[in-house]
Tab-separated table of C-alpha atoms in Angstrom:
chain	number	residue	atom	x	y	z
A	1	UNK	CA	137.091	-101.944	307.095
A	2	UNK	CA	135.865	-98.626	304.909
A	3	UNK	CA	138.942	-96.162	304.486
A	4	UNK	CA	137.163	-92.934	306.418
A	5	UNK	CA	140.082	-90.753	305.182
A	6	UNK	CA	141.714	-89.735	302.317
A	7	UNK	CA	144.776	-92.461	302.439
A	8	UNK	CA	147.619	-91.884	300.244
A	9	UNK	CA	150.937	-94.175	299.062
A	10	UNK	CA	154.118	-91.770	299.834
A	11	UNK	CA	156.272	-91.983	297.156
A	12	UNK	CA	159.053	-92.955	299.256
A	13	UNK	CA	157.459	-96.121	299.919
A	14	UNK	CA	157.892	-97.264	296.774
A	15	UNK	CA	160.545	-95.102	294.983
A	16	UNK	CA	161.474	-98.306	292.964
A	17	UNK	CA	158.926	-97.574	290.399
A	18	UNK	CA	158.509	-94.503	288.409
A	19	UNK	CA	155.396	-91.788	289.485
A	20	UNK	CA	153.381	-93.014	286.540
A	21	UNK	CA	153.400	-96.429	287.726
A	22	UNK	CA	153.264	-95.416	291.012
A	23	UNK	CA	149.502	-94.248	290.452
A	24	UNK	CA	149.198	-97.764	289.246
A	25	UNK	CA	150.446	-99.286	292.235
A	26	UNK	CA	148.009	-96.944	294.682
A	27	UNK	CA	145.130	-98.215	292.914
A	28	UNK	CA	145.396	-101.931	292.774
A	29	UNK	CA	146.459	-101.684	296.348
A	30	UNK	CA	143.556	-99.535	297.790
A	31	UNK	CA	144.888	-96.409	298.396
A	32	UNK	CA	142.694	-92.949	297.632
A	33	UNK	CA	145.580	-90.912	297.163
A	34	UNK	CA	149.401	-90.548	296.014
A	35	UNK	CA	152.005	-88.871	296.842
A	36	UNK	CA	154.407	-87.413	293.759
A	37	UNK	CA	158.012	-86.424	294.389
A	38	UNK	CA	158.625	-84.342	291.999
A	39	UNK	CA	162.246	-83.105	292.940
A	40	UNK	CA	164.883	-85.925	294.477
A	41	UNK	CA	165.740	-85.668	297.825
A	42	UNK	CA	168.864	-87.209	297.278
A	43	UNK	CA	171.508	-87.153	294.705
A	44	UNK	CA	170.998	-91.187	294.612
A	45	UNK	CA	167.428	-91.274	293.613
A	46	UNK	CA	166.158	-91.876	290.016
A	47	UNK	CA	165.506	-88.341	288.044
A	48	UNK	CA	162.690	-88.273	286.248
A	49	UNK	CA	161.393	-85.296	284.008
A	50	UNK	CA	158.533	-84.174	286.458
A	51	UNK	CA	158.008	-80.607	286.362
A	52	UNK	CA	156.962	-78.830	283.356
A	53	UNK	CA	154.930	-80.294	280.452
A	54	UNK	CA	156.827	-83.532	279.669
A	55	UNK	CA	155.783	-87.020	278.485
A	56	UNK	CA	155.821	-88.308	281.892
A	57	UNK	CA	153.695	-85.281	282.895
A	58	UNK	CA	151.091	-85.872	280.908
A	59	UNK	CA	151.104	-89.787	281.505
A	60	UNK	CA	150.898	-89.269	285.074
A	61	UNK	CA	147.635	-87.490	284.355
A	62	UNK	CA	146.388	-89.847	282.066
A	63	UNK	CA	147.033	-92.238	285.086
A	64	UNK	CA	145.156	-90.250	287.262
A	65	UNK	CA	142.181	-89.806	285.436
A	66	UNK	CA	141.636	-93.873	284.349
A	67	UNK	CA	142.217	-94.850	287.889
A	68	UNK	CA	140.587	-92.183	289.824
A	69	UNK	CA	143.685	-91.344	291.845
A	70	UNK	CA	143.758	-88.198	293.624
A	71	UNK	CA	147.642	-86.626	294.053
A	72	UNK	CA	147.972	-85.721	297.703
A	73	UNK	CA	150.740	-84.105	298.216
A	74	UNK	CA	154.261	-82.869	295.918
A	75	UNK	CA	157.987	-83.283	297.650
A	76	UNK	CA	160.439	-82.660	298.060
A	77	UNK	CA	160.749	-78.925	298.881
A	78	UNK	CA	164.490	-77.418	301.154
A	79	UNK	CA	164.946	-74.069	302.274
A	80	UNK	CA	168.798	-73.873	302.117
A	81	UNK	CA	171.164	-70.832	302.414
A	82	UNK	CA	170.975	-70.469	298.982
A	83	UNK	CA	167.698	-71.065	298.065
A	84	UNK	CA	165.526	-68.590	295.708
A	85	UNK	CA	162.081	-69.370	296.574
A	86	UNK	CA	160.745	-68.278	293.306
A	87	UNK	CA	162.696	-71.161	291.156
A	88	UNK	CA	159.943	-73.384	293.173
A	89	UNK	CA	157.201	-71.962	291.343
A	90	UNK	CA	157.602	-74.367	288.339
A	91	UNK	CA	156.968	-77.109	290.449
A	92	UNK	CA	154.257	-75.721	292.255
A	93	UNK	CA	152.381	-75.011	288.833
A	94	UNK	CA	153.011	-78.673	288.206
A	95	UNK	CA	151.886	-79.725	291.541
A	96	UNK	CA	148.736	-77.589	291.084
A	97	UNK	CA	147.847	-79.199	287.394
A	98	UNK	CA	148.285	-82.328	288.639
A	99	UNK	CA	146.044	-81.545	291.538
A	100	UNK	CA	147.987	-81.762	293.771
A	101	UNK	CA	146.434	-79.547	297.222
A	102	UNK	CA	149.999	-79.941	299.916
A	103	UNK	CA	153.806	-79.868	299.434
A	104	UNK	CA	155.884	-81.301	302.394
A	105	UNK	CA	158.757	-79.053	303.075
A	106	UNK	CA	162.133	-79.189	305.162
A	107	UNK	CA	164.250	-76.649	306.678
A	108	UNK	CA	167.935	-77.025	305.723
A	109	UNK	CA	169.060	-73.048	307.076
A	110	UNK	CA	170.411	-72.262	310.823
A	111	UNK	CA	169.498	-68.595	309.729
A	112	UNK	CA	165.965	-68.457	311.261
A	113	UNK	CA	165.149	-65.401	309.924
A	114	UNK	CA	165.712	-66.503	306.551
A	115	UNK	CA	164.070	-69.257	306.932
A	116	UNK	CA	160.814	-67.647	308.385
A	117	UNK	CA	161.015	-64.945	305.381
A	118	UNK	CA	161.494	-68.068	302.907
A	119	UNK	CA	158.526	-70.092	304.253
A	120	UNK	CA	156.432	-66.883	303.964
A	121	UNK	CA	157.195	-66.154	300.742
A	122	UNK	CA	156.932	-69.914	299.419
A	123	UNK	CA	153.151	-69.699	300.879
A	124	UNK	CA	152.671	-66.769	298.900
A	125	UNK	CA	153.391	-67.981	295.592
A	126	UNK	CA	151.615	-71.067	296.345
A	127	UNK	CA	148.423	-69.763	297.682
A	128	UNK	CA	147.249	-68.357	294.343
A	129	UNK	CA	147.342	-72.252	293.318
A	130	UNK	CA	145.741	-73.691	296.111
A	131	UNK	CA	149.091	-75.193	297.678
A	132	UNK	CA	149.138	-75.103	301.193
A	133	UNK	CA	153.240	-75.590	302.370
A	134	UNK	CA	154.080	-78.142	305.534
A	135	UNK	CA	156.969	-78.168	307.747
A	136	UNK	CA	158.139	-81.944	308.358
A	137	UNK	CA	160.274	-81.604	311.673
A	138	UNK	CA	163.280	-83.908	311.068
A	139	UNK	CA	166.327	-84.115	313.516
A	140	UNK	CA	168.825	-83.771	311.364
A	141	UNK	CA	167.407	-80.506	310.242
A	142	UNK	CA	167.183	-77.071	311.163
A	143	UNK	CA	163.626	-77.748	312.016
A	144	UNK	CA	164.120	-80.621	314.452
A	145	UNK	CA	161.108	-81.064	316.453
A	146	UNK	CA	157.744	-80.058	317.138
A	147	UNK	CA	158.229	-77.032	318.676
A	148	UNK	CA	160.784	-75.185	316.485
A	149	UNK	CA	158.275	-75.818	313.414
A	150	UNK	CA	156.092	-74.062	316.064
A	151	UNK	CA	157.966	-71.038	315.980
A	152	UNK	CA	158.374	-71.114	312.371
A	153	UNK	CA	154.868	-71.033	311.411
A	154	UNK	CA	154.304	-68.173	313.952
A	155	UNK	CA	156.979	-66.278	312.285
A	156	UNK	CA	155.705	-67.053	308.666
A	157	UNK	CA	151.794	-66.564	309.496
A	158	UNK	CA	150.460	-67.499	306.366
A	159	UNK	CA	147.154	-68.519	305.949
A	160	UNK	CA	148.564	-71.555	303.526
A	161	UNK	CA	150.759	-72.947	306.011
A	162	UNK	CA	150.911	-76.161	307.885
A	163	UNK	CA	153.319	-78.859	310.035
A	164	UNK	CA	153.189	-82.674	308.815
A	165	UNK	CA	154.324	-84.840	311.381
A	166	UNK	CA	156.141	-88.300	310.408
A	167	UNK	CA	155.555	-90.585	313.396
A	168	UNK	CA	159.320	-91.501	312.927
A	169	UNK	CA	160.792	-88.134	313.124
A	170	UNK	CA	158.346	-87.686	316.311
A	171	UNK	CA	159.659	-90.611	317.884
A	172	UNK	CA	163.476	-89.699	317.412
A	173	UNK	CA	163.137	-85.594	317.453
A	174	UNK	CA	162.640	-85.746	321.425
A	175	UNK	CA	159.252	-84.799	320.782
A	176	UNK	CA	156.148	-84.923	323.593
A	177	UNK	CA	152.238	-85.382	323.024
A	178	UNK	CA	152.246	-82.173	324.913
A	179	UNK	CA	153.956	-80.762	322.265
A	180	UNK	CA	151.480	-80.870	319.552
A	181	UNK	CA	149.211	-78.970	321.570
A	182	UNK	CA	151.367	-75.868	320.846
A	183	UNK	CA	150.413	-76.381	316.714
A	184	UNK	CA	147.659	-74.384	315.641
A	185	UNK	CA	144.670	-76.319	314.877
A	186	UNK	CA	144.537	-74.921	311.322
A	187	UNK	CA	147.908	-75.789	310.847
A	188	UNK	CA	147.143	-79.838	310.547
A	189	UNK	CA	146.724	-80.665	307.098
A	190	UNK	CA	147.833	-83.915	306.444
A	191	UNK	CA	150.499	-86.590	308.154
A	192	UNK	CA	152.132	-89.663	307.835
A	193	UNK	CA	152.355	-93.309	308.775
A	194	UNK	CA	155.076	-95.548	309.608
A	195	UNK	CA	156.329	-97.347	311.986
A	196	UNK	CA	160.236	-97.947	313.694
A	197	UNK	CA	162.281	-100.016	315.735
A	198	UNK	CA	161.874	-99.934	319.471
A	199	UNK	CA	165.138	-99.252	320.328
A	200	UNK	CA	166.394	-95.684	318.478
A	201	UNK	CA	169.502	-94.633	316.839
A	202	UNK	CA	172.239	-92.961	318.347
A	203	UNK	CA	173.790	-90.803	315.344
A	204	UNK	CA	172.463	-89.109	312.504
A	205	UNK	CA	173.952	-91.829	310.296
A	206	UNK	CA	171.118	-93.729	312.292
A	207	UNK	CA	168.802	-91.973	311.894
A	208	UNK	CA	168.910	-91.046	308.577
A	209	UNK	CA	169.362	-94.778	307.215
A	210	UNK	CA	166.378	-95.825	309.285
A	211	UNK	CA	164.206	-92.811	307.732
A	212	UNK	CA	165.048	-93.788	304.329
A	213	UNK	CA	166.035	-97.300	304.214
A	214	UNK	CA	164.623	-98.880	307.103
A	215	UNK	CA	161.339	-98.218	307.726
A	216	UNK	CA	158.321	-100.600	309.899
A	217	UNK	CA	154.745	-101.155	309.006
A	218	UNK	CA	151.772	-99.513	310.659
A	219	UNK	CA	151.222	-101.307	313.712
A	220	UNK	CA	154.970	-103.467	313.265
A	221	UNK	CA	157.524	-101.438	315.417
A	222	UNK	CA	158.122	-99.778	318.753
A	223	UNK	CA	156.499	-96.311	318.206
A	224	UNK	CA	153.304	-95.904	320.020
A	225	UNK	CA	151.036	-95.251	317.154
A	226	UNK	CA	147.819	-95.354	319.092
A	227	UNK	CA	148.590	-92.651	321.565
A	228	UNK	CA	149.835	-90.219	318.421
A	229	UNK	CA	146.926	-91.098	316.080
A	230	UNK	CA	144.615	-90.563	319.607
A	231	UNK	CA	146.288	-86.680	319.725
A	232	UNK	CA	146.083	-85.865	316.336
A	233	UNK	CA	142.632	-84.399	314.595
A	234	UNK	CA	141.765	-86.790	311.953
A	235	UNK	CA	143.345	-85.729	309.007
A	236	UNK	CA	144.525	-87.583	305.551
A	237	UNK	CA	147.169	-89.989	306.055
A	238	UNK	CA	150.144	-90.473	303.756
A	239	UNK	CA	151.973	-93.749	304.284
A	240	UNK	CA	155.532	-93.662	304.225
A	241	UNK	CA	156.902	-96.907	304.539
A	242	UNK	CA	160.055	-97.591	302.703
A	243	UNK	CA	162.394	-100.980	303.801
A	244	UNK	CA	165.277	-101.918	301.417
A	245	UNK	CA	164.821	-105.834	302.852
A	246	UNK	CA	160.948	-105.920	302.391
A	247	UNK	CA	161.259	-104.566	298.746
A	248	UNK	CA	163.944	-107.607	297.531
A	249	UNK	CA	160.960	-110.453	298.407
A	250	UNK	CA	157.790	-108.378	297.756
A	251	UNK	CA	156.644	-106.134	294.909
A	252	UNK	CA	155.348	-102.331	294.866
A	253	UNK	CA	152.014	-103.943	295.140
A	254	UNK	CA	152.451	-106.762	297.549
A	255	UNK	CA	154.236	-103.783	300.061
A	256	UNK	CA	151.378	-101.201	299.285
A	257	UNK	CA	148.589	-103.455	300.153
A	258	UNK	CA	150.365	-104.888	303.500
A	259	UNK	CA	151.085	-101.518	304.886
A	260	UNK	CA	147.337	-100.505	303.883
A	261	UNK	CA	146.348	-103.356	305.474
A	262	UNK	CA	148.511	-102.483	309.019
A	263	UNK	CA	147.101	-99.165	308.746
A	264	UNK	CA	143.409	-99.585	308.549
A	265	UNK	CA	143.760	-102.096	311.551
A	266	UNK	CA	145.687	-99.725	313.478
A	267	UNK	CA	142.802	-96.832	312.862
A	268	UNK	CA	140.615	-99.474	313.985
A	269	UNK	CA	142.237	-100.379	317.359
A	270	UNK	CA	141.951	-96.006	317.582
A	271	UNK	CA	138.616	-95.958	316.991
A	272	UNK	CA	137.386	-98.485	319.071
A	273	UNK	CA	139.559	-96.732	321.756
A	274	UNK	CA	137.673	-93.471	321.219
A	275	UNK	CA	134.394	-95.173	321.442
């Protein structure tokens, strides 16, 4: 089956090789697109020299241009107490050479003004780059569900602003199809793909272990994938599929092209649905 849409390998997914090789790994897999994290979401994660003009930089565009690999999105942005939105803007600049056209963003600050006045500003540094900035509702966040990124994005009102839903986060965050109703169509950009276990954690500890450690394939869990992909516009889909036990018997590649696999099946079994 063709990919119709701009399909892209999350970093996550495979965060056991570095983002040069990562561009490798999209394109003898399938995939249209990457996805670059360019600041660690956690203090565990490998640090590589990704913002600026460094070696690994400029061999991530070297990548890019022999393989024909387009960068998708840049992550991983928080809003925090603390934050200074401006100390972004180095990354953005190297999200924006690379060509990078979304940055997935979460919001780490109970103070929702600040937050709102945060978001705005971050879309208004990135706007002159052609950044647009997504809210991923996580549970554990400030920004747990649906409808608080709702209220967000009406209290930012950017033009360069946007919610990314992570079928995952939907699933636990006590989230409704109903719910996405309330987004504003210009607000869908991009989303991702995964897939869980039926049964869903009870704790954060839970949830966050599944999220990063624990992930299903496309088409391989509990989550009713059909139903969300059937309420969402059809956007560009980044797949997000990370699973500490699949990685120790299959390479990068192997897990890339199985979870491409799952997906274009699953947009199938939608299609034929809508027909």
């Amino acid at each position: 089956m063709a990919i119709e849409r701009p399909i892209g390998l999350a970093a996550l997914t495979v965060l056991d090789v570095s983002p040069a090789n990562q561009i490798i790994v999209a394109a003898e897999a399938g995939y249209t697109h990457v996805g670059l994290r360019l600041i660690p979401a956690t203090p565990t994660e490998p640090v590589y020299a990704t913002v600026g003009d460094t070696p690994l930089i400029r061999e991530v565009e070297r990548r890019l241009k022999e393989t024909g690999i387009k960068v998708l999105d840049i992550e991983i942005f928080r809003l925090k107490p603390d934050t200074r939105v401006i100390n972004f803007l180095p990354v953005l600049e190297t999200g924006a050479r690379l060509g990078a056209s979304q940055v997935l963003l979460a919001g780490n600050d109970p103070d929702k003004n600040r937050l709102a006045d945060n978001f705005a500003q971050l879309c208004e540094i990135a706007a002159p780059l052609g950044i647009a900035i997504n809210i991923e509702p996580m549970p554990w966040t400030d920004i747990p569900n649906v409808n608080s990124g709702v209220e967000l994005l009406k209290a930012a009102n950017q033009n360069n602003q946007g919610m990314i839903i992570d079928p995952l986060h939907f699933d636990r965050g006590a989230n409704t199809l109903e719910d996405l109703k309330n987004v504003p169509k210009d607000c869908w950009r991009y989303m991702q793909l995964c897939d869980g276990t039926k049964e869903k954690p009870k704790d954060t500890e839970g949830l966050l272990y599944q999220a990063r450690n624990y992930r299903l394939s496309p088409g391989r869990g509990g989550i009713d994938l059909v139903s969300l992909l059937k309420a969402l516009p059809e956007m560009p889909i980044s797949i997000e599929c990370c699973n500490d036990e699949f990685a120790l018997s299959h390479s990068p590649i192997e897990r890339a092209k199985m979870y491409l696999e799952d997906t274009k099946k699953l947009l199938k079994q939608v299609a034929e649905l809508n027909d």
